C-alpha atoms as one frame of an Amber mdcrd trajectory, in Angstrom:
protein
 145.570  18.052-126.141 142.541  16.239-125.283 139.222  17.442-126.743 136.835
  18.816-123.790 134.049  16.338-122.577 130.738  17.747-123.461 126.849  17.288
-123.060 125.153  16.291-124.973 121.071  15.962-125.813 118.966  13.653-128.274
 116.232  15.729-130.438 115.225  15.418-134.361 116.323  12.208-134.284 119.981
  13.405-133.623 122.136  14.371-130.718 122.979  17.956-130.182 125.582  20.103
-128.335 124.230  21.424-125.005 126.555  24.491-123.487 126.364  23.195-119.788
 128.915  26.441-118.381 130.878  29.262-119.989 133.357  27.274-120.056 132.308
  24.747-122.069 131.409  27.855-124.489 134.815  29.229-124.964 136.014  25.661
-125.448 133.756  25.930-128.453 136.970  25.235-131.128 137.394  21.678-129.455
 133.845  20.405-130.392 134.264  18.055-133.520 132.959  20.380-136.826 131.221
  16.961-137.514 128.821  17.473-134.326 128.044  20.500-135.405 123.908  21.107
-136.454 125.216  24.031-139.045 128.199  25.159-139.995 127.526  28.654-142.215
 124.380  30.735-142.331 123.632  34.016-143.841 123.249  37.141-142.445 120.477
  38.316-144.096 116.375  37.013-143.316 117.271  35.671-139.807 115.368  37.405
-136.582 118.688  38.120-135.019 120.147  41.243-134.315 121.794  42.342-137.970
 124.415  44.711-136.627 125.607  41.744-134.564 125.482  39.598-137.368 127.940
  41.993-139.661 130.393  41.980-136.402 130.995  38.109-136.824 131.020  38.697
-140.283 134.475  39.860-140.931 135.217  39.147-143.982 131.942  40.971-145.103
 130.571  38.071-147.816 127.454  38.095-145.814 127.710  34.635-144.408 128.651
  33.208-140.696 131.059  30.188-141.391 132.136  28.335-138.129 135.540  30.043
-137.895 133.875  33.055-137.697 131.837  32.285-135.044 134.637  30.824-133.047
 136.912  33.661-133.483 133.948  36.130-132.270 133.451  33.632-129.080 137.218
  33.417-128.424 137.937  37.541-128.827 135.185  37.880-126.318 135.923  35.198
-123.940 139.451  36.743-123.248 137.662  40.094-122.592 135.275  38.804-119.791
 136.340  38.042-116.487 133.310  35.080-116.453 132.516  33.167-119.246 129.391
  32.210-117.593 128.303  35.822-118.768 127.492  34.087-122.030 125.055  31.788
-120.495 123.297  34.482-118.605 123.013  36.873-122.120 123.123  40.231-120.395
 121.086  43.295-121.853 123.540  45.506-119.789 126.798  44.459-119.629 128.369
  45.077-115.928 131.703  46.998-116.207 132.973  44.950-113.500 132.829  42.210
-115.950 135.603  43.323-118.204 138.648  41.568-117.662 141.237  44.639-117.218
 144.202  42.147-116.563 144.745  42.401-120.609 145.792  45.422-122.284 142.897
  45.443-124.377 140.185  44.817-121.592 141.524  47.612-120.051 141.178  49.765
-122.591 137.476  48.879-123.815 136.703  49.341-119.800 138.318  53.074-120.246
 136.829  53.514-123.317 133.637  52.074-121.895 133.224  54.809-119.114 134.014
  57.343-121.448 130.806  56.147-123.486 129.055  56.460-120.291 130.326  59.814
-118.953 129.770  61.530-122.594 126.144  60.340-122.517 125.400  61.815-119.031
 125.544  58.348-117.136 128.809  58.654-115.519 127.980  56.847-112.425 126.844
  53.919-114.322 127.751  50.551-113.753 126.945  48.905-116.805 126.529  49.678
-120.640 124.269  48.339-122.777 123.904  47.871-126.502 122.024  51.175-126.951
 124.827  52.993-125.159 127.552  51.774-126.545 125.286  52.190-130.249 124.812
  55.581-129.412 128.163  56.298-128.627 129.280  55.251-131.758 126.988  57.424
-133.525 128.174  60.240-131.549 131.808  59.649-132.120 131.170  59.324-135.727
 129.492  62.386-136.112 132.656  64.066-134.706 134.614  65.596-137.442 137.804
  63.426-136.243 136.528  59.858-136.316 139.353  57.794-136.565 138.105  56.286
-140.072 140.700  57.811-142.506 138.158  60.074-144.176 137.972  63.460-144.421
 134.569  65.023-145.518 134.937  69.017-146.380 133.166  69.987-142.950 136.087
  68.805-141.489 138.215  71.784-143.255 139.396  74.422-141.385 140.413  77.054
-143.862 138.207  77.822-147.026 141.451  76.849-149.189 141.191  73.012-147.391
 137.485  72.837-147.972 137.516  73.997-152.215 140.596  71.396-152.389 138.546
  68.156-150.858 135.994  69.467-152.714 138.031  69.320-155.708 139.329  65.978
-155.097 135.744  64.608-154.989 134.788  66.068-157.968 137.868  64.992-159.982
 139.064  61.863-158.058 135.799  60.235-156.440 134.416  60.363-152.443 134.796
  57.646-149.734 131.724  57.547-147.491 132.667  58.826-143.687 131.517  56.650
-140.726 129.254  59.444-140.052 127.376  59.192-143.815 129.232  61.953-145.081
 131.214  62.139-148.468 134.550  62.387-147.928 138.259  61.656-148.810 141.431
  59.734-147.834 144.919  59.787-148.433 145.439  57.330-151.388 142.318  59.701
-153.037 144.505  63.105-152.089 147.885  61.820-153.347 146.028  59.928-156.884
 144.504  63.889-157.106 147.911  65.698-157.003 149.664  63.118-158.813 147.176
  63.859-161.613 147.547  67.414-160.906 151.538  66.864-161.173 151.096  64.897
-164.793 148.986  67.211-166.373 150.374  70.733-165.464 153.566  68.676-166.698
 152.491  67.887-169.914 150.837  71.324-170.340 154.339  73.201-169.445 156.016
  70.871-172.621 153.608  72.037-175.047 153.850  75.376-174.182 158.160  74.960
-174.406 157.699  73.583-177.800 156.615  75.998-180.361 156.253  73.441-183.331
 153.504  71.480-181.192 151.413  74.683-181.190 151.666  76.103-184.782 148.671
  78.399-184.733 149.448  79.476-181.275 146.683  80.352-178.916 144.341  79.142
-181.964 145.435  75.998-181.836 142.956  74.507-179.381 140.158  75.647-181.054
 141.254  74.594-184.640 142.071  71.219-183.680 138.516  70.717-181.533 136.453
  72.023-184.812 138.462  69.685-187.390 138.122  66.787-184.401 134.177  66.816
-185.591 134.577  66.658-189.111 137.534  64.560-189.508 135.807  61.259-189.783
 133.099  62.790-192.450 135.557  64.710-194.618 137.358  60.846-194.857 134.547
  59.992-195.886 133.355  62.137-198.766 137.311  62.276-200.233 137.293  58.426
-200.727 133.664  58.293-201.812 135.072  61.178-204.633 138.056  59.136-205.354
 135.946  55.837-206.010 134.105  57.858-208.221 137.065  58.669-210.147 137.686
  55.325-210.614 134.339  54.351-212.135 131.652  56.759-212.603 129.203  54.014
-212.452 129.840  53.776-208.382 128.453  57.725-208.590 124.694  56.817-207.722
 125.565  54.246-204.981 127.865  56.898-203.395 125.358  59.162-203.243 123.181
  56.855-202.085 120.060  55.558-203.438 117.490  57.037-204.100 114.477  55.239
-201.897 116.511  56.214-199.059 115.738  59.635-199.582 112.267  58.359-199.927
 112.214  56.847-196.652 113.862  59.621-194.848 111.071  62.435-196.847 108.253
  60.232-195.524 109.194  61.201-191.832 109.323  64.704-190.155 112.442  66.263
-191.322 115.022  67.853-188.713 118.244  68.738-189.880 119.782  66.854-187.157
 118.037  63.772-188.101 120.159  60.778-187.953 119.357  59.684-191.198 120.365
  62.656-192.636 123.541  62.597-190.835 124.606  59.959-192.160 124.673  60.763
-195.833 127.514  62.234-197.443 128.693  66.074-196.589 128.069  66.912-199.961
 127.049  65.350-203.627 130.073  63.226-204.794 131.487  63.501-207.829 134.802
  62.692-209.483 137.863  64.872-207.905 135.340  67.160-206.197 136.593  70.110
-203.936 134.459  69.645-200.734 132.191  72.579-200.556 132.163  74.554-197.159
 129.531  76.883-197.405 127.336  75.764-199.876 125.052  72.593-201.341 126.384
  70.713-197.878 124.751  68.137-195.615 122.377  70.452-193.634 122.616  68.118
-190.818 126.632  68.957-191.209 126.313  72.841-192.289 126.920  74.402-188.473
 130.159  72.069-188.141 131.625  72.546-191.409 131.158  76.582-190.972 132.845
  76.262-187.375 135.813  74.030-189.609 136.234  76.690-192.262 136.489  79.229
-189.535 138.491  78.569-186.969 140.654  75.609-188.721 140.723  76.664-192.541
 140.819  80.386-192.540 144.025  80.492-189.827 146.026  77.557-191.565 144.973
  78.460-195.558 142.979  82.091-195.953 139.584  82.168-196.786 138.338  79.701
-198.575 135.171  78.230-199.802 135.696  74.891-200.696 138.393  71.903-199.664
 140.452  70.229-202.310 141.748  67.082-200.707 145.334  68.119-200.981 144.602
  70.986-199.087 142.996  68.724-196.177 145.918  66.981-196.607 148.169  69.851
-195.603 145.835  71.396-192.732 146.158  67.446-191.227 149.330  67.981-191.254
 149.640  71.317-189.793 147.854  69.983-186.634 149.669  66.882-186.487 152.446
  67.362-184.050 149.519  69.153-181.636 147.544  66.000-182.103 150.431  63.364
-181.134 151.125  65.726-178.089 146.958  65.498-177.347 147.430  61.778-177.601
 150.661  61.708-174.884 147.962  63.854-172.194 148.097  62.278-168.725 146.318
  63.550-165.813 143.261  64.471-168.228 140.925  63.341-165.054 141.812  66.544
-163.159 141.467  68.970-166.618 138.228  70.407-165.962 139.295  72.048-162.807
 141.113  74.762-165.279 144.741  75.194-166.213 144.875  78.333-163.881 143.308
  76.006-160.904 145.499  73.431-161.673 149.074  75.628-161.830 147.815  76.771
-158.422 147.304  73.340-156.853 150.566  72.296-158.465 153.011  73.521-155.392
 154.495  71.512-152.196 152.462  74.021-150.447 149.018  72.527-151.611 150.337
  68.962-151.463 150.864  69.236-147.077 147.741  71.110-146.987 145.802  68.285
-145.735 148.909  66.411-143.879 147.455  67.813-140.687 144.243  66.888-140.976
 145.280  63.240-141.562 147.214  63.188-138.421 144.637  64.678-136.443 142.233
  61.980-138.120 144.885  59.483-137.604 145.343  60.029-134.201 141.297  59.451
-133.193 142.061  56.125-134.638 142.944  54.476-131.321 139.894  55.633-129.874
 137.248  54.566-132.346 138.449  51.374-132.264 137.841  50.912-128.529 135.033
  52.285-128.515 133.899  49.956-131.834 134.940  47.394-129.191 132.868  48.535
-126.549 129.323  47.790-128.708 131.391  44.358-129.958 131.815  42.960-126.638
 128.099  44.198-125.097 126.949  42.888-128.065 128.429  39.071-128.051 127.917
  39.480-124.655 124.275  39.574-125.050 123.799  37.485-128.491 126.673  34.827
-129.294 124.695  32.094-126.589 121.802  32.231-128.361 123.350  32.410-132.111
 125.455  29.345-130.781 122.282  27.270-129.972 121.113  27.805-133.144 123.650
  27.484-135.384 125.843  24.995-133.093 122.870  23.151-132.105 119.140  23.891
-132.896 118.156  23.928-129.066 116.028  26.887-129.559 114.198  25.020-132.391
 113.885  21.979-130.528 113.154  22.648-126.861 110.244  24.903-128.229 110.826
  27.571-124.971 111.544  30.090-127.807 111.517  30.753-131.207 114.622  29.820
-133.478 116.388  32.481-135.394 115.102  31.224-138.572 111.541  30.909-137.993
 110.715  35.149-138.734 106.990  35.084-137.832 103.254  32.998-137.608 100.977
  32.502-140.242  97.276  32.495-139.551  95.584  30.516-143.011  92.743  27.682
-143.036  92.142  27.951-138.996  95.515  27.005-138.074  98.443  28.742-136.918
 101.892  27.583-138.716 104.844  28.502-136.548 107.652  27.630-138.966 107.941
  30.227-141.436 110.971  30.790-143.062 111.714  34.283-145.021 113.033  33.608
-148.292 114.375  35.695-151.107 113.667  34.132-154.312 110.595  31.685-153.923
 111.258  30.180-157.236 115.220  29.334-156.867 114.166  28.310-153.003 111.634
  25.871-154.333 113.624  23.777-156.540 115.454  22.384-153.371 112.362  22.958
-150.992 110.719  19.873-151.941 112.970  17.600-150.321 112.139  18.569-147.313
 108.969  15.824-147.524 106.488  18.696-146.196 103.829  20.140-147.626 104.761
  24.021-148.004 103.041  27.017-148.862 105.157  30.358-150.081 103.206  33.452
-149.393 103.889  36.967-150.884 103.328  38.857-147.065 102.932  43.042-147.277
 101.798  45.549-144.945 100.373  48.021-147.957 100.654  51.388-144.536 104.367
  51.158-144.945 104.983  49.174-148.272 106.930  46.577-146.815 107.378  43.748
-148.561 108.647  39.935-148.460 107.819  36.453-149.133 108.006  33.668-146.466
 107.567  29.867-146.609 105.636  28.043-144.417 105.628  24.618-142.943 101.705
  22.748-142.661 101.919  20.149-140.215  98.700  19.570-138.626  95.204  19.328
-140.433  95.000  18.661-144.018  94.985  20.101-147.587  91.545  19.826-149.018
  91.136  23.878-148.811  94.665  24.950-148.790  95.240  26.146-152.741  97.386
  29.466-154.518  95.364  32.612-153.974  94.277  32.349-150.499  94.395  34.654
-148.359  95.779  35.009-144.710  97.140  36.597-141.808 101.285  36.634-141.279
 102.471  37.584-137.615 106.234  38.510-137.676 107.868  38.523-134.296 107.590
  42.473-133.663 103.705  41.465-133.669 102.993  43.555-136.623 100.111  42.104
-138.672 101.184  41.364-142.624  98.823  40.698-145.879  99.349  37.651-146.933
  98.190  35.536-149.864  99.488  31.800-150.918 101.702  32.092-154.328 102.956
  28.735-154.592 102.379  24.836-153.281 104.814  22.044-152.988 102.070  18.890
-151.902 103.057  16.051-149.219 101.222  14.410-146.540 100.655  16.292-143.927
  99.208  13.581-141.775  98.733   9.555-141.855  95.126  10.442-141.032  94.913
  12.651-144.217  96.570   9.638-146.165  93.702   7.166-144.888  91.038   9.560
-146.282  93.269  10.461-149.433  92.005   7.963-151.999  88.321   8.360-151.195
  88.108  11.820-151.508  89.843  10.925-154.757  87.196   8.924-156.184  84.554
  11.470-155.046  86.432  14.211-157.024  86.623  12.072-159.715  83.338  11.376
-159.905  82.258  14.529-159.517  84.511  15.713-162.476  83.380  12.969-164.258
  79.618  14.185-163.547  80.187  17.402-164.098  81.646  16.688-167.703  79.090
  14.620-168.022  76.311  16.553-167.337  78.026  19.297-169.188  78.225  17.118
-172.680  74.409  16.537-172.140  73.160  20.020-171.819  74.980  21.154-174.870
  73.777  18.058-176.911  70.233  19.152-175.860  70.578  22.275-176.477  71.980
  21.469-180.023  69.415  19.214-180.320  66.562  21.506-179.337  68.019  24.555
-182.120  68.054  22.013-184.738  64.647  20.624-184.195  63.114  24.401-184.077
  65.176  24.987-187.315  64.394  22.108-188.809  60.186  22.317-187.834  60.339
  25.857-189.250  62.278  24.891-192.409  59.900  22.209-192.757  56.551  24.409
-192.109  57.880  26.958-194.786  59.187  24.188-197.360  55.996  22.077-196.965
  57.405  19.582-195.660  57.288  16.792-193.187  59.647  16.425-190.025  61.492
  12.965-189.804  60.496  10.823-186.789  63.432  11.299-184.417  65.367   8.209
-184.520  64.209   4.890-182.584  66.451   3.694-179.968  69.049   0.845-181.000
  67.476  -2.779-179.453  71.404  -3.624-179.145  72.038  -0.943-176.741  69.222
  -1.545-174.601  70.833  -5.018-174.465  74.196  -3.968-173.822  72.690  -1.720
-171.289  71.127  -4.790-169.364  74.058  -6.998-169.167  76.557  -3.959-167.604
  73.430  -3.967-165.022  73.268  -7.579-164.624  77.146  -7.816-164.238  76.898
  -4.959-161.519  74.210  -6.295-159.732  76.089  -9.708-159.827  79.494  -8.817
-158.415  77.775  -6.461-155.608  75.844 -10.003-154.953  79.037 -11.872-154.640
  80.672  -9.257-152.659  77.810  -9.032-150.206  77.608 -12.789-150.003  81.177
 -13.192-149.454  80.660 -10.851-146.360  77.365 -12.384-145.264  79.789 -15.833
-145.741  82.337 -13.921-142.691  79.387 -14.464-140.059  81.104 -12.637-136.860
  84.271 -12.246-138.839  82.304  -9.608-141.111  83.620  -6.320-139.366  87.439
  -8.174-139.708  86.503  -7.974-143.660  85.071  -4.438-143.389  88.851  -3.340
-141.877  90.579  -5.331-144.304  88.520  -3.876-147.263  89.598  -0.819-146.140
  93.407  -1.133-144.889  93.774  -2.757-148.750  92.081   0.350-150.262  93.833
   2.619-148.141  97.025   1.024-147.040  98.964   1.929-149.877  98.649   5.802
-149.292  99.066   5.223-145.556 102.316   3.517-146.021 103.667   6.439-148.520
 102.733   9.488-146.052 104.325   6.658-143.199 107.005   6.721-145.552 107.566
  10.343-146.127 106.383  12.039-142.360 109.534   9.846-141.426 112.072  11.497
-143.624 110.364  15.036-143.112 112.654  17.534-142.115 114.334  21.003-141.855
 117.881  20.818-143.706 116.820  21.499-147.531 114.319  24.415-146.140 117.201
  25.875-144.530 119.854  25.149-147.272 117.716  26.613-150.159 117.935  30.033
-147.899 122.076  29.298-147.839 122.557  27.510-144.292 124.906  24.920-144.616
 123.122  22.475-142.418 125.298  19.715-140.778 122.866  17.502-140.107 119.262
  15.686-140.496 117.387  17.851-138.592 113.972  15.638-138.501 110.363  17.052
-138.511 108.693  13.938-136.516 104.900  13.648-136.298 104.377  14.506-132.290
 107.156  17.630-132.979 105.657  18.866-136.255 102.454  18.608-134.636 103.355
  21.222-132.138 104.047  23.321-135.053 100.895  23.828-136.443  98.197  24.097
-134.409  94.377  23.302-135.610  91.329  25.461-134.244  90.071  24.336-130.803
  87.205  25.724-129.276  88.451  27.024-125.264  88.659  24.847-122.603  85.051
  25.989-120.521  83.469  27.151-123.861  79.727  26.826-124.701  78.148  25.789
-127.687  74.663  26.549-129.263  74.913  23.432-132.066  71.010  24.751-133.089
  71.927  26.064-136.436  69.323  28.010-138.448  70.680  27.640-141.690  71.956
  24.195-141.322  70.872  21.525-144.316  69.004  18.910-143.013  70.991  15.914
-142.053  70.459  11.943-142.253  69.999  10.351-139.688  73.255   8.264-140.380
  73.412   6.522-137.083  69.508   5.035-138.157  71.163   3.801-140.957  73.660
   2.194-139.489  71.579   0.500-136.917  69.082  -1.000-139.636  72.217  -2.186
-141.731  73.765  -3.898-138.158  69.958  -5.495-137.609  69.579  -6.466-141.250
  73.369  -7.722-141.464  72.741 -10.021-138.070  69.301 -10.718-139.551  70.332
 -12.740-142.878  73.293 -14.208-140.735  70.604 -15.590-138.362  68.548 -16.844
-141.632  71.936 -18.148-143.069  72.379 -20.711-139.893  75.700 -18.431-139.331
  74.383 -18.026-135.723  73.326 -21.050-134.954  76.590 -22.322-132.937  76.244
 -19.011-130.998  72.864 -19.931-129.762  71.003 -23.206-127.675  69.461 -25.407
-129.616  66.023 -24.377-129.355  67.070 -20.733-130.659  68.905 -21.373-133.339
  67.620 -21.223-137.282  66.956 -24.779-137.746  64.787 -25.317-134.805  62.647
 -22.055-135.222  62.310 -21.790-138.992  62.176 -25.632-139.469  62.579 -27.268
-142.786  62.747 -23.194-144.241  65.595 -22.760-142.470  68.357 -22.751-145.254
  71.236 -24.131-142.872  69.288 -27.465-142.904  68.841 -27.991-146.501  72.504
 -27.169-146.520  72.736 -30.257-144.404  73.725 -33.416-146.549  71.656 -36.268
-146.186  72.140 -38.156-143.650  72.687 -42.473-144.589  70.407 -44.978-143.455
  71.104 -46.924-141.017  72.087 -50.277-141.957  69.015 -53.011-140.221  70.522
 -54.577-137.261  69.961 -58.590-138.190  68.384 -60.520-135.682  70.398 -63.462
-134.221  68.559 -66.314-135.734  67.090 -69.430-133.440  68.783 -72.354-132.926
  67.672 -74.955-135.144  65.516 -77.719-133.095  67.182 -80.426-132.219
């Protein structure tokens, strides 16, 4: 099938998509990905309508890709009777503009007049994207919302509300459409198959008699040697080392600037430092004591041990021999392989009695009919979800489409592209293209080759503690006073006014004009640094030398003796000095004399001087304002721009615009305070008379001028042009034709 013929416009330096009729927008699919200006964009930092955004989003990565957007376009062009309904971006969608011919149109249309008639608007003839919102909310709110989740309030018997509250506390919620905690199916049948394993492995260690030797004790004994177990190890094998070789006693025991460390510190007898040293003083084939000399930090466990875990398996006893460890161990062993085998331990601290109760068919199909009446709203929440889908591509995919399709928004300048969040008021200008941005610093590293000059601004309106940062495109004016730390004004598109204060500056040429002055202003700062430093080195030698000369005349008073004479100036310098002068004044000679030497060609020079000092930065901000443009700005924020969307010099002009007084204004130029000026155009007129002056004197005139005005005639034999002259030869003497000799 032949791709569809479409129109097409030239702006940015690039040609652009332009949706001429509806249909030309549901033909979306067959435009060539390659003509495309974007092809993903995220969903976040955009002023669009967000809700709308997460619609197209259906995968939920929080990205538009261009299948996504065509799907969206496609769904809702089979719902409309008109595509042309795109074009025209409805706030209200008409009812009579559902297509009802297709099973689905016709239910969103019934589903879309039940919106209406619940909200009180039953003879309505269109829905908008408030109605169909509201709706939603409504239906979700209902304690039957189609969304497979059952919050407790939806119970209708006590029993059904404990046992979702149950599985919540045991199993884990799902959030409700409506906000509330709540569960589904797969959570109720995980809970009872829990509730199945456990009781199951409960009922076999009550059959077996062997697995519970001390009987109802059992529990207990095993929890209370559980604590111990690891330290008892411990201080057994520490004895038995000992054994071995009583010179390992004092390391065992540990050393004793540990006990020095530990005394030098508030004492608590659940220290961790006193934890961890043995439960008792090791010796060679020690009984562990259970009563007495023990780890204080240990005493309360080892008391709970000998009661409930000694006393029932061996009597009363007050100390341990390790063969008698050995033999309670084993007494508790077959209970402790059957603790090991426990499934369904998630559900356990709901209570053996709770759990034998919820272990019946009875408790299982307790919720089945809740589920089916959830089940059954299903249908419905799904048309009316597509009710607020449609209105809202309805209303927003044209205008996502031009500028993610094409940037027509961006480019036609009638209204603001969905990237550009706000206006930033800094330096007396107004910078429309401002970009929100998430992480300045990971932004900025791709930023730069965008060739403008960008400023990233932390924006905050401290009323409501909002927060963000935004980046924003200079393209009129220049740089001299834009710098991190100033402050400004941010406009978002609501109109709300934001705080806003420069954090960061990638530099570029913002003008050719600004290039032309560049190197200049250059040489001034330098100078003026240079000055400064200058000036700077100066004062503190003087004031150096001033302290030592007081020390050194009051030393010198009290010692009786005679101050130095300060040091006679070098003859060499002063030399030196007068031949950097006399070179100076030399090559500003030759330089004026080769523009004197220009005669009426002198202002040509003037230009030239100047193009050759300022040419080269000219050409580089040429160079740059022609590759300006919007791609890497937009790419850094995770666009994936399609094309090279150019920043010209007339367009970015328009983006930025300078302080202008208003057309009719008056102005009082009678400052008060104002420093007194020179009078620069005197200067320049006695420079232009003096200038035409020596050119006159020079002879450089003279072939402007008649003969009686020019230099030679009026200043005579002064006139330099004439001793310039060379000398003219004489004239050879004519010879006489001699007489004819007489005959």
């Amino acid at each position: 099938m032949a791709s569809r013929a479409f129109q097409f416009f030239r702006a940015g330096g690039f040609d652009q998509v332009r949706f001429e009729s509806g249909q030309d927008f549901i033909n979306l699919d067959q435009l060539d990905w390659k003509l495309w200006v974007a092809l993903a964009c995220p969903t976040k930092g955009l002023a669009f309508d967000a809700r709308t955004l997460e619609l197209i989003d259906t995968d939920k990565d929080g990205r538009i890709r261009a299948p996504e957007l065509i799907s969206a376009v496609k769904w809702a062009g089979a719902l409309l009777k008109s595509p042309d309904d795109f074009l025209k971006a409805p706030k209200e969608l008409p009812l009579a503009s559902i297509n009802v011919d297709v099973e689905e149109g016709k239910r969103i249309f019934e589903a879309a007049r039940t919106v209406l008639k619940g909200l009180g608007k039953a003879d309505a003839t269109t829905i908008s994207v408030e109605d169909s919102a509201n709706a939603v909310k409504a239906f979700h709110d209902m304690a039957f919302n189609g969304d497979g989740v059952i919050p407790p309030e939806s119970a209708k018997t006590p029993e059904q509300k404990q046992l979702i509250a149950d599985v919540i506390a045991t199993i884990g919620s799902t959030d409700d459409k409506s906000g509330k905690k709540g569960v589904n199916a797969d959570q109720v049948k995980a809970f009872f198959t829990a509730v199945g394993e456990y009781v199951g492995w409960l009922a076999k260690g009550e059959a077996d008699a062997g697995l519970m030797p001390l009987k109802g004790d059992t529990v207990a004994a095993f929890e209370a040697m559980k604590v111990v177990r690891s330290k008892v190890d411990d201080f057994f094998a520490r004895c038995r080392l000992a054994a071995f070789d009583s010179r390992a006693a004092a390391a065992l025991n540990r050393e004793e600037k540990e006990y020095l460390a530990v005394s030098a510190k508030d004492l608590s007898i659940t220290s961790e430092e006193i934890k961890g040293f043995p439960l008792s003083r090791i010796e060679a084939n020690k009984a562990l004591p259970l009563t007495e000399a023990v780890n204080p930090a240990w005493a309360d466990a080892l008391a709970a041990f000998a009661e409930k875990t000694v006393k029932p398996v061996l009597g009363e006893q007050k100390t341990l021999t390790e063969a008698q460890w050995t033999q309670v161990k084993g007494k508790l062993a077959a209970f402790e392989a059957w603790q090991s085998s426990k499934v369904g331990a998630t559900v356990e601290k709901l209570g053996v009695d709770r759990l034998k109760a919820l272990n019946t068919d009875a408790q299982k199909s307790s919720l089945d009919a809740l589920f089916a009446e959830e089940k059954a709203q299903e249908p419905t929440a799904n048309s009316i979800a597509s009710v607020e889908k449609l209105v809202r591509y309805t209303r927003d995919l044209f205008q996502l489409a031009n500028n993610f399709v094409s940037f027509k928004d961006f480019y036609e300048r009638k209204k603001r592209a969905i990237f550009q969040v706000g206006t930033l008021f800094l330096d007396q200008r107004e910078c429309e293209l401002c970009i929100r941005v998430d992480d300045a610093g990971r932004h900025a590293t791709m930023a730069p080759l965008s060739r403008g000059f960008l400023a990233y601004c932390d924006v905050s309106r401290p009323a409501s503690g909002e927060k963000m940062s935004v980046v924003a495109a200079f393209t009129a004016g220049d740089s001299d006073n834009l710098m991190v730390g100033r402050n400004g004004l941010f406009k978002d598109n609501e109109g709300r006014d934001w705080d806003a204060t420069i954090t960061k500056i990638i530099d570029s040429p913002i003008s050719i004009r600004q290039a032309f002055w560049s190197p200049y202003k250059k040489v001034i700062r330098f100078v003026e640094e240079q000055v400064a430093k200058r000036a700077a080195e100066e004062e503190k030698d003087s004031n150096a030398l001033l302290t030592e000369g007081v020390s050194t005349v009051g030393k010198s008073g009290e010692e009786g003796k005679v101050v130095k004479e300060p040091k006679k100036l070098d003859i060499g310098v002063v030399a030196a000095l007068g031949v950097a002068v006399g070179g100076i004044t030399a090559a500003i000679g030759a330089l004026l004399q080769s523009f004197f030497g220009l005669g009426m060609w002198m202002p040509l020079g003037v230009v030239g001087l100047l193009l050759l000092i300022s040419g080269p930065s000219m050409l580089i901000a040429w160079l740059k304002l022609r590759q300006r443009n919007i791609g890497p700005l937009l790419d850094a924020n995770g666009w994936a721009v399609n094309a090279n969307a150019m920043l010209n010099v007339p367009f970015g002009a328009s983006l930025t615009k300078t302080a202008k007084l208003p057309e009719g204004s008056k102005l009082d130029t009678q400052d008060p305070f104002a420093e007194a000026r020179r009078p620069w155009k005197l200067y320049l007129a006695l420079i232009t008379i003096f200038s035409l002056a020596i050119s006159y004197y020079l002879g450089k005139l003279d072939h402007f001028l008649p003969a009686a005005a020019r230099s030679v005639a009026v200043l005579g034999d002064a006139a330099p042009a004439k001793e310039a002259k060379p000398a003219e030869a004489p004239k050879a003497e004519e010879k006489k034709p001699e007489a004819p000799a007489a005959k």
